[in-house]
Amino acid sequence: MAPERLPRLCNRVMAELPQLVARPAYDRREVRPGIVHLGLGAFHRAHQAVYTDDRLAAGEGDWGIIGLSLRSSDVRDALAPQDGLYTVLERSAEGDRSRVVGAVLETVTVPETPERALAALVDPRTRIISLTVTEKAYCLDAATGSLDETHPGIVADLQKDRFPATLPGLLVEALRRRHETGAGRCTLLVCDNLPSNGETVARVLARYAMLYDPQRGESIIGDTAFPCTMVDRIVPATTEADRAAVQRLGYRDAWPVVAEPFSQWVIEDRFAAGRPRWEDAGVTMVTDVRPFELMKLRALNGAHSSLAYLGVVAGLDTVADAMAEPLLAGFLRDLWDKDLLPVIPAVPGMDLSAYTAQLETRFRNPAMRHRLQQISMDGSQKLPQRLLHPALDRLRAGETPACIALVVAAWMRFLLQHDEPGNAYEISDPLAERLTALAAGSGRNAEALAGALFGVQEIFDPALAGHSVFRKQVVRHLKVLLSGGVRSALTDLNPS
Ligand code: CS2
């Protein structure tokens, strides 16, 4: 049948879906909202919403999700006509397992209907506000680990003459109104890949609230809980081929999401006003997330960013493509063994070498087309916690992190905006303009390129930028990258 004649996913057609598509095993009309989620991207829909969907099916009907998008109306446009329903395609070499998720009850685009968004955030029934908004949305100053008070959006929001356009502005406004209206305590559940994510965001919001209202700032934030979390599932951006895969099942879904079979969520069990029994859906509840977070940010995300910069420069497309290059796969093993595992503290119940072996299998999943360009985005926001803090830890222990130095050099080379086969690409990063200008101004001179970029303090801690051994290594690698390319640099690191 022509795709446009296929039925579009929505409550009404659910009964007609083919048997092999799993669907909500509960009456959606009975579900009441308890969670407002900000950042309704593919990751949330394939991760937290799936765990919550399981709990709704188990009878915890008070935890439906209202999803807010901070900028674009794309998700609302796709999901509203579908009554919030969407398909998760769990993808492995054996094929797809399909499941329709019913946990999202309503989708709201904040800039279009700001008062509706605020009303949901301030509703006494909302006891959890969860977030996947990407690192940059928090307006963090990397040097202080608190609010970036010079951020133009923050400066403008603090003028108080417009509806807040930044995430800290929106959240503090919501918490202030909750406080004023006696809406009750709530939990802010941060699910982005930031170090000590809950604590960090608590610090950012507390500072914003103090600047916003020096008298009441503290009490506005005071009764909110900010547990830290570790979230993990590989979720590549949805493609037309993924939409077509749903059509082959016999219906249309404007925005399905694709995910690997693996999924992990570790949460500090500090909630202000209850939570779903997520542990019964496979979540690990702990008192201290820190070891899990360091393991994941460094071993998984650090490896991802490394493959991304080396791979994009080499002209490769996906994580699986990079893993198919023996030189890169071998490099990854060295990166883990020499530079990262030594600075990952023991994790309760986990064997780190089994963890990296499992990561290798996940990265090799041939059915996933996880594009290196997607991972390369926002490097300025990701490099510090993924690779630069580990590098400093190694240097402080008297060791030289040669593999990390090569990745830093690859990131610098990546900023020249063309790969080795000669294809041009754009840099997507909040600091893109400055970074690409610095890179372009260096005339492909390794010393000049490294010198200029090490000066960007939002990324490089002065202790690392000023470390002569580390700098020398980076410059040495950069010279090889600029003359012989990625493969020479990898061979050079490990001469056989
Ligand atoms: C990736 C992550 O794009 C990226 O930066 O490293 O999105 C990664 O896929 C997830 O954190 C996996 O849980």
Coordinates of C-alpha atoms and ligand atoms in Angstrom, one line a residue:
M1 CA 0.0 0.0 0.0
A2 CA 1.2 3.5 -0.7
P3 CA 2.7 4.9 2.5
E4 CA 0.2 7.8 2.6
R5 CA -2.7 5.4 2.7
L6 CA -1.4 3.6 5.7
P7 CA -3.1 4.5 9.0
R8 CA -1.3 7.0 11.2
L9 CA -0.5 5.9 14.7
C10 CA -3.0 7.2 17.3
N11 CA -5.2 5.9 20.1
R12 CA -7.9 4.9 17.6
V13 CA -5.7 2.7 15.4
M14 CA -3.9 1.0 18.2
A15 CA -6.1 -2.1 18.1
E16 CA -5.3 -2.6 14.4
L17 CA -1.5 -2.7 14.8
P18 CA 0.1 -6.0 13.9
Q19 CA 0.6 -8.5 16.8
L20 CA 4.3 -8.2 16.7
V21 CA 4.2 -4.5 17.8
A22 CA 4.0 -4.3 21.6
R23 CA 1.7 -1.6 22.9
P24 CA 0.6 0.0 26.1
A25 CA -0.9 -2.7 28.3
Y26 CA -3.1 -0.2 30.2
D27 CA -5.9 2.2 29.6
R28 CA -4.4 5.5 28.7
R29 CA -7.5 7.4 29.6
E30 CA -7.0 6.4 33.2
V31 CA -3.4 7.8 33.4
R32 CA -2.9 11.1 35.2
P33 CA 0.2 13.3 34.7
G34 CA 2.8 13.3 37.4
I35 CA 6.0 14.0 35.5
V36 CA 6.8 17.0 33.3
H37 CA 9.7 16.3 31.1
L38 CA 11.8 19.1 29.4
G39 CA 13.5 18.1 26.2
L40 CA 11.3 15.6 24.4
G41 CA 14.0 14.3 22.1
A42 CA 14.7 10.8 21.0
F43 CA 16.8 10.0 24.0
H44 CA 14.1 10.6 26.6
R45 CA 11.5 8.8 24.5
A46 CA 13.7 5.7 24.2
H47 CA 14.9 5.8 27.8
Q48 CA 13.1 7.3 30.7
A49 CA 9.7 7.2 29.0
V50 CA 10.1 3.5 28.4
Y51 CA 10.8 2.7 32.1
T52 CA 7.8 4.9 33.0
D53 CA 5.6 3.1 30.4
D54 CA 6.4 -0.1 32.2
R55 CA 5.3 1.3 35.5
L56 CA 2.1 2.6 34.0
A57 CA 1.4 -0.9 32.8
A58 CA 2.1 -2.2 36.3
G59 CA -0.7 0.0 37.6
E60 CA 1.1 3.2 38.7
G61 CA -1.2 5.4 36.8
D62 CA -0.3 8.7 38.5
W63 CA 3.0 9.0 36.6
G64 CA 2.0 10.0 33.0
I65 CA 4.4 12.4 31.3
I66 CA 3.7 15.9 29.9
G67 CA 6.6 16.6 27.4
L68 CA 7.9 20.1 26.8
S69 CA 10.1 21.2 23.9
L70 CA 12.2 24.2 24.7
R71 CA 12.5 25.5 21.1
S72 CA 11.1 23.8 18.1
S73 CA 7.6 22.6 17.6
D74 CA 8.8 19.5 15.5
V75 CA 8.1 16.9 18.2
R76 CA 4.7 18.4 19.0
D77 CA 3.8 18.5 15.3
A78 CA 4.8 14.8 15.0
L79 CA 3.3 13.5 18.2
A80 CA 0.1 15.5 18.9
P81 CA -1.8 14.0 15.9
Q82 CA -0.7 10.6 17.3
D83 CA -2.1 11.3 20.8
G84 CA 1.5 11.3 22.1
L85 CA 2.1 7.8 20.8
Y86 CA 5.3 6.8 19.1
T87 CA 7.3 3.6 18.3
V88 CA 10.5 2.5 19.8
L89 CA 12.5 0.3 17.4
E90 CA 14.9 -1.7 19.5
R91 CA 17.5 -2.6 16.9
S92 CA 20.1 -5.4 16.9
A93 CA 21.7 -7.7 14.3
E94 CA 18.7 -10.0 14.7
G95 CA 16.3 -7.3 13.6
D96 CA 13.9 -4.8 15.2
R97 CA 11.7 -5.3 18.2
S98 CA 8.9 -2.8 18.0
R99 CA 7.0 -1.2 20.8
V100 CA 4.5 1.6 21.0
V101 CA 5.0 3.8 24.1
G102 CA 2.0 5.5 25.7
A103 CA 3.6 7.4 28.6
V104 CA 3.6 10.8 26.9
L105 CA 0.1 12.3 27.5
E106 CA 0.6 15.8 26.0
T107 CA 3.3 17.6 24.1
V108 CA 3.9 21.4 24.6
T109 CA 6.2 23.7 22.7
V110 CA 7.3 26.2 25.3
P111 CA 7.9 29.4 23.2
E112 CA 4.4 28.9 21.5
T113 CA 2.4 28.3 24.6
P114 CA 4.5 29.4 27.5
E115 CA 1.7 29.7 30.0
R116 CA 0.6 26.1 29.3
A117 CA 4.1 25.0 29.9
L118 CA 4.3 26.9 33.2
A119 CA 0.9 25.7 34.3
A120 CA 2.1 22.1 33.8
L121 CA 5.3 22.8 35.7
V122 CA 3.4 24.5 38.6
D123 CA 0.6 21.9 38.8
P124 CA 0.5 20.3 42.2
R125 CA 0.1 16.9 40.5
T126 CA 3.6 17.4 39.0
R127 CA 6.0 15.9 41.5
I128 CA 8.9 15.2 39.1
I129 CA 10.4 17.6 36.6
S130 CA 12.8 15.6 34.5
L131 CA 15.3 17.0 32.0
T132 CA 17.2 15.9 28.9
V133 CA 18.1 19.3 27.3
T134 CA 21.8 18.7 26.4
E135 CA 24.8 20.1 28.3
K136 CA 24.7 23.5 26.8
A137 CA 21.2 24.4 27.9
Y138 CA 22.2 24.7 31.6
C139 CA 24.3 27.8 30.9
L140 CA 27.2 26.5 32.9
D141 CA 30.5 28.3 33.4
A142 CA 33.0 25.4 33.2
A143 CA 35.6 27.3 35.2
T144 CA 33.3 27.8 38.3
G145 CA 31.0 24.9 37.8
S146 CA 28.1 27.3 38.4
L147 CA 25.9 29.7 36.4
D148 CA 27.6 31.5 33.5
E149 CA 26.5 35.0 34.5
T150 CA 27.7 36.5 31.3
H151 CA 25.6 34.3 29.1
P152 CA 23.5 36.7 27.0
G153 CA 20.3 34.7 27.5
I154 CA 20.8 34.8 31.3
V155 CA 21.6 38.5 31.3
A156 CA 18.4 39.1 29.3
D157 CA 16.2 36.8 31.5
L158 CA 17.4 38.5 34.6
Q159 CA 16.0 41.8 33.3
K160 CA 12.6 40.2 34.1
D161 CA 10.9 41.9 31.2
R162 CA 10.1 38.8 29.1
F163 CA 9.1 35.2 29.4
P164 CA 12.3 33.4 30.4
A165 CA 14.1 32.0 27.3
T166 CA 16.8 30.1 29.1
L167 CA 16.4 26.8 30.9
P168 CA 17.6 28.2 34.3
G169 CA 15.2 31.2 33.8
L170 CA 12.2 28.9 33.1
L171 CA 12.9 26.5 35.9
V172 CA 13.4 29.2 38.5
E173 CA 10.2 30.9 37.4
A174 CA 8.4 27.6 37.7
L175 CA 9.9 26.8 41.2
R176 CA 9.1 30.4 42.3
R177 CA 5.5 30.0 41.3
R178 CA 5.3 26.6 42.9
H179 CA 6.6 28.1 46.1
E180 CA 4.2 31.0 46.0
T181 CA 1.1 28.9 45.2
G182 CA 2.0 26.2 47.7
A183 CA 2.1 23.6 44.9
G184 CA 4.2 21.3 47.0
R185 CA 7.7 20.0 46.9
C186 CA 9.0 18.4 43.7
T187 CA 12.1 16.6 42.4
L188 CA 14.2 17.9 39.5
L189 CA 15.6 14.8 37.8
V190 CA 18.5 15.8 35.6
C191 CA 19.2 13.2 33.0
D192 CA 22.0 14.8 30.9
N193 CA 25.6 13.6 30.8
L194 CA 27.1 16.2 33.1
P195 CA 29.3 15.4 36.1
S196 CA 27.3 15.2 39.3
N197 CA 24.4 16.4 37.2
G198 CA 21.8 16.9 39.9
E199 CA 24.2 18.8 42.2
T200 CA 25.6 20.9 39.3
V201 CA 22.1 22.0 38.2
A202 CA 21.1 22.7 41.8
R203 CA 24.1 25.0 42.0
V204 CA 23.2 26.8 38.7
L205 CA 19.6 27.3 39.7
A206 CA 20.4 28.4 43.2
R207 CA 22.7 31.1 41.8
Y208 CA 20.2 32.2 39.3
A209 CA 17.5 32.4 41.9
M210 CA 19.7 34.5 44.2
L211 CA 20.4 36.9 41.3
Y212 CA 16.7 36.9 40.5
D213 CA 15.4 37.5 44.0
P214 CA 18.1 38.0 46.6
Q215 CA 15.6 37.9 49.4
R216 CA 13.7 34.7 48.5
G217 CA 16.2 33.0 46.2
E218 CA 17.2 30.4 48.7
S219 CA 13.7 29.4 49.7
I220 CA 12.6 29.2 46.1
I221 CA 15.0 26.4 45.5
G222 CA 15.2 25.1 49.0
D223 CA 12.5 22.4 49.1
T224 CA 13.4 20.9 45.7
A225 CA 15.4 17.6 45.5
F226 CA 18.1 17.2 42.9
P227 CA 19.2 13.6 42.8
C228 CA 22.1 12.7 40.5
T229 CA 21.5 10.2 37.8
M230 CA 23.4 8.1 35.2
V231 CA 21.6 7.5 32.0
D232 CA 22.7 5.2 29.2
R233 CA 21.2 4.0 25.9
I234 CA 22.5 4.6 22.4
V235 CA 19.9 6.4 20.5
P236 CA 20.9 7.7 17.0
A237 CA 18.9 10.4 15.4
T238 CA 15.9 9.1 13.5
T239 CA 16.2 8.8 9.7
E240 CA 13.7 8.4 6.8
A241 CA 14.8 4.8 6.6
D242 CA 13.5 4.3 10.2
R243 CA 10.1 5.8 9.3
A244 CA 10.1 3.4 6.3
A245 CA 10.8 0.5 8.7
V246 CA 7.6 1.4 10.6
Q247 CA 5.7 1.6 7.4
R248 CA 6.7 -1.9 6.6
L249 CA 4.9 -2.9 9.9
G250 CA 1.7 -1.5 8.3
Y251 CA 1.3 2.0 9.8
R252 CA 2.8 5.5 9.8
D253 CA 4.6 7.1 12.7
A254 CA 6.0 10.6 12.0
W255 CA 8.7 10.2 14.6
P256 CA 9.7 6.8 15.7
V257 CA 12.9 6.4 17.7
V258 CA 15.6 3.8 17.3
A259 CA 17.6 2.4 20.2
E260 CA 20.1 -0.4 20.9
P261 CA 18.8 -3.2 23.2
F262 CA 21.0 -2.1 26.1
S263 CA 19.6 0.4 28.6
Q264 CA 20.7 1.5 32.0
W265 CA 19.5 4.1 34.5
V266 CA 21.1 4.6 37.9
I267 CA 19.4 7.1 40.2
E268 CA 20.2 8.5 43.6
D269 CA 17.1 7.7 45.7
R270 CA 16.4 11.2 47.0
F271 CA 13.0 12.3 45.9
A272 CA 11.0 15.1 47.4
A273 CA 7.5 13.9 46.7
G274 CA 7.5 10.3 45.6
R275 CA 8.4 8.5 42.4
P276 CA 7.3 5.5 40.3
R277 CA 8.7 2.2 41.4
W278 CA 11.2 2.4 38.6
E279 CA 13.4 -0.2 40.2
D280 CA 10.8 -2.7 39.3
A281 CA 11.3 -1.7 35.6
G282 CA 15.1 -2.3 35.8
V283 CA 16.4 1.0 37.3
T284 CA 19.2 0.8 39.8
M285 CA 18.4 3.0 42.9
V286 CA 21.6 3.9 44.9
T287 CA 22.8 6.3 47.5
D288 CA 25.8 7.5 45.5
V289 CA 25.7 7.7 41.7
R290 CA 29.2 9.2 41.4
P291 CA 31.1 5.9 40.6
F292 CA 28.5 4.9 37.9
E293 CA 28.6 8.4 36.4
L294 CA 32.4 8.5 36.2
M295 CA 32.5 5.0 34.6
K296 CA 29.9 6.0 32.0
L297 CA 31.1 9.5 31.2
R298 CA 34.7 8.4 30.9
A299 CA 34.5 4.9 29.4
L300 CA 31.5 5.3 27.2
N301 CA 31.2 9.0 26.3
G302 CA 35.0 9.5 26.4
A303 CA 35.4 6.7 23.9
H304 CA 32.5 8.0 21.8
S305 CA 34.0 11.5 21.5
S306 CA 37.4 9.9 20.6
L307 CA 35.9 7.8 17.8
A308 CA 33.9 10.9 16.7
Y309 CA 36.9 13.3 16.2
L310 CA 39.3 10.7 14.8
G311 CA 36.6 9.1 12.7
V312 CA 35.1 12.3 11.2
V313 CA 38.6 13.6 10.3
A314 CA 39.4 10.3 8.7
G315 CA 36.2 10.6 6.6
L316 CA 34.2 7.8 8.4
D317 CA 30.5 7.9 8.9
T318 CA 29.3 5.8 11.9
V319 CA 30.5 4.4 15.2
A320 CA 30.3 0.9 13.7
D321 CA 32.3 2.0 10.7
A322 CA 35.0 3.4 13.0
M323 CA 35.0 0.1 15.0
A324 CA 35.5 -1.8 11.7
E325 CA 38.9 0.0 11.3
P326 CA 41.4 -2.2 13.2
L327 CA 43.6 0.8 13.9
L328 CA 40.8 2.7 15.6
A329 CA 39.4 -0.3 17.5
G330 CA 43.0 -1.0 18.7
F331 CA 43.4 2.6 19.7
L332 CA 40.2 2.5 21.7
R333 CA 41.5 -0.5 23.7
D334 CA 44.6 1.4 24.5
L335 CA 42.6 4.5 25.4
W336 CA 40.6 2.5 27.9
D337 CA 43.4 0.5 29.3
K338 CA 46.1 3.2 29.6
D339 CA 44.3 6.5 30.1
L340 CA 40.7 5.9 31.3
L341 CA 40.4 2.8 33.4
P342 CA 43.1 3.9 35.7
V343 CA 41.1 7.0 36.6
I344 CA 37.7 5.3 37.0
P345 CA 37.2 4.3 40.6
A346 CA 35.7 0.9 41.5
V347 CA 32.0 0.7 40.8
P348 CA 29.9 -1.4 43.2
G349 CA 28.9 -4.7 41.5
M350 CA 30.7 -3.8 38.2
D351 CA 33.7 -5.3 36.6
L352 CA 35.3 -2.5 34.5
S353 CA 37.0 -4.7 32.0
A354 CA 33.7 -6.6 31.3
Y355 CA 32.1 -3.1 31.0
T356 CA 34.5 -2.0 28.3
A357 CA 34.2 -5.4 26.5
Q358 CA 30.5 -4.9 26.5
L359 CA 30.9 -1.3 25.2
E360 CA 33.0 -2.7 22.4
T361 CA 30.1 -5.0 21.4
R362 CA 27.6 -2.2 21.7
F363 CA 29.7 0.1 19.5
R364 CA 30.1 -2.7 16.9
N365 CA 26.3 -3.3 16.7
P366 CA 26.1 -3.4 12.9
A367 CA 22.4 -2.5 12.7
M368 CA 22.9 0.9 14.4
R369 CA 23.8 3.8 12.2
H370 CA 25.0 6.1 14.9
R371 CA 26.7 8.9 13.1
L372 CA 30.0 10.3 14.3
Q373 CA 29.0 13.8 13.3
Q374 CA 26.1 13.6 15.8
I375 CA 28.5 12.7 18.6
S376 CA 31.0 15.3 17.5
M377 CA 28.5 18.1 18.2
D378 CA 29.0 20.4 21.2
G379 CA 32.6 19.3 21.8
S380 CA 33.2 22.3 24.0
Q381 CA 30.5 21.1 26.4
K382 CA 31.5 17.5 26.4
L383 CA 35.3 17.3 26.3
P384 CA 36.0 18.4 29.8
Q385 CA 34.1 15.7 31.7
R386 CA 34.7 13.0 29.2
L387 CA 38.4 13.3 28.5
L388 CA 40.1 16.4 29.9
H389 CA 39.4 15.7 33.6
P390 CA 40.7 12.2 33.1
A391 CA 43.8 13.6 31.4
L392 CA 44.4 15.9 34.4
D393 CA 43.9 13.0 36.8
R394 CA 46.5 11.0 34.9
L395 CA 49.0 13.9 34.8
R396 CA 48.6 14.4 38.6
A397 CA 49.4 10.8 39.1
G398 CA 52.6 11.3 37.2
E399 CA 51.5 9.6 34.0
T400 CA 51.2 10.9 30.5
P401 CA 47.8 10.3 28.8
A402 CA 49.1 9.9 25.3
C403 CA 45.9 8.6 23.8
I404 CA 43.8 11.4 25.2
A405 CA 46.4 13.9 23.9
L406 CA 45.8 12.4 20.4
V407 CA 42.1 12.9 20.7
V408 CA 42.5 16.5 21.8
A409 CA 44.7 17.0 18.7
A410 CA 42.1 15.3 16.6
W411 CA 39.4 17.6 17.9
M412 CA 41.6 20.6 17.1
R413 CA 42.2 19.2 13.6
F414 CA 38.4 18.6 13.3
L415 CA 37.8 22.3 13.8
L416 CA 39.4 23.0 10.4
Q417 CA 36.0 21.9 9.0
H418 CA 37.0 19.4 6.3
D419 CA 37.9 15.7 6.5
E420 CA 40.9 14.0 4.9
P421 CA 39.0 13.0 1.7
G422 CA 38.3 16.7 1.3
N423 CA 34.6 16.9 2.3
A424 CA 33.6 20.1 4.1
Y425 CA 31.3 20.1 7.2
E426 CA 29.9 22.6 9.7
I427 CA 30.8 22.7 13.3
S428 CA 27.8 22.6 15.6
D429 CA 28.8 24.0 19.0
P430 CA 27.8 27.0 21.1
L431 CA 31.4 28.2 20.7
A432 CA 31.6 27.3 17.0
E433 CA 32.2 30.8 15.7
R434 CA 35.1 31.4 18.0
L435 CA 36.6 28.0 17.7
T436 CA 36.5 27.9 13.9
A437 CA 38.0 31.4 13.7
L438 CA 40.8 30.4 15.9
A439 CA 41.4 27.2 13.9
A440 CA 41.2 29.0 10.6
G441 CA 43.6 31.7 11.8
S442 CA 46.4 29.2 12.6
G443 CA 47.3 28.5 9.0
R444 CA 47.6 24.7 9.6
N445 CA 50.5 25.3 11.9
A446 CA 50.4 22.8 14.7
E447 CA 52.0 25.1 17.3
A448 CA 49.7 28.0 16.4
L449 CA 46.5 25.8 16.3
A450 CA 47.2 24.2 19.6
G451 CA 48.3 27.5 21.2
A452 CA 45.2 29.3 20.1
L453 CA 42.8 26.6 21.2
F454 CA 44.4 25.8 24.6
G455 CA 43.7 29.4 25.4
V456 CA 39.9 28.8 25.4
Q457 CA 39.3 28.7 29.2
E458 CA 35.7 27.5 28.9
I459 CA 37.2 24.2 27.8
F460 CA 40.7 23.9 29.1
D461 CA 41.5 24.2 32.8
P462 CA 44.7 26.3 33.1
A463 CA 46.3 23.4 34.9
L464 CA 45.9 21.3 31.7
A465 CA 46.5 24.0 29.2
G466 CA 49.7 25.0 31.0
H467 CA 51.0 21.5 31.4
S468 CA 54.1 21.4 29.2
V469 CA 54.3 17.6 28.8
F470 CA 50.6 17.4 27.7
R471 CA 50.9 20.4 25.4
K472 CA 54.0 19.0 23.7
Q473 CA 52.2 15.7 23.1
V474 CA 49.2 17.4 21.6
V475 CA 51.4 19.5 19.3
R476 CA 53.4 16.4 18.3
H477 CA 50.2 14.5 17.4
L478 CA 48.8 17.5 15.6
K479 CA 51.8 17.7 13.4
V480 CA 51.4 14.1 12.3
L481 CA 47.6 14.6 11.9
L482 CA 48.2 17.6 9.7
S483 CA 50.9 16.0 7.6
G484 CA 50.1 12.3 7.4
G485 CA 46.5 12.1 8.7
V486 CA 44.7 10.0 11.3
R487 CA 46.0 6.6 10.2
S488 CA 49.6 7.9 10.5
A489 CA 48.9 9.4 13.9
L490 CA 47.4 6.1 15.1
T491 CA 50.3 4.1 13.8
D492 CA 52.8 6.6 15.2
L493 CA 51.2 6.1 18.7
N494 CA 51.7 2.4 18.6
P495 CA 54.6 1.6 16.3
S496 CA 54.6 -2.2 15.7
Ligands
CS2_1 C1 27.0 10.4 22.8 C2 25.8 10.1 23.8 O1 26.2 12.1 21.3 C3 27.0 11.8 22.3 O2 27.7 12.7 22.8 O3 28.2 10.1 23.4 O4 24.6 10.6 23.3 C4 25.7 8.6 24.0 O5 25.2 7.9 22.9 C5 24.8 8.4 25.2 O6 25.2 9.1 26.3 C6 24.7 6.9 25.5 O7 24.0 6.7 26.7

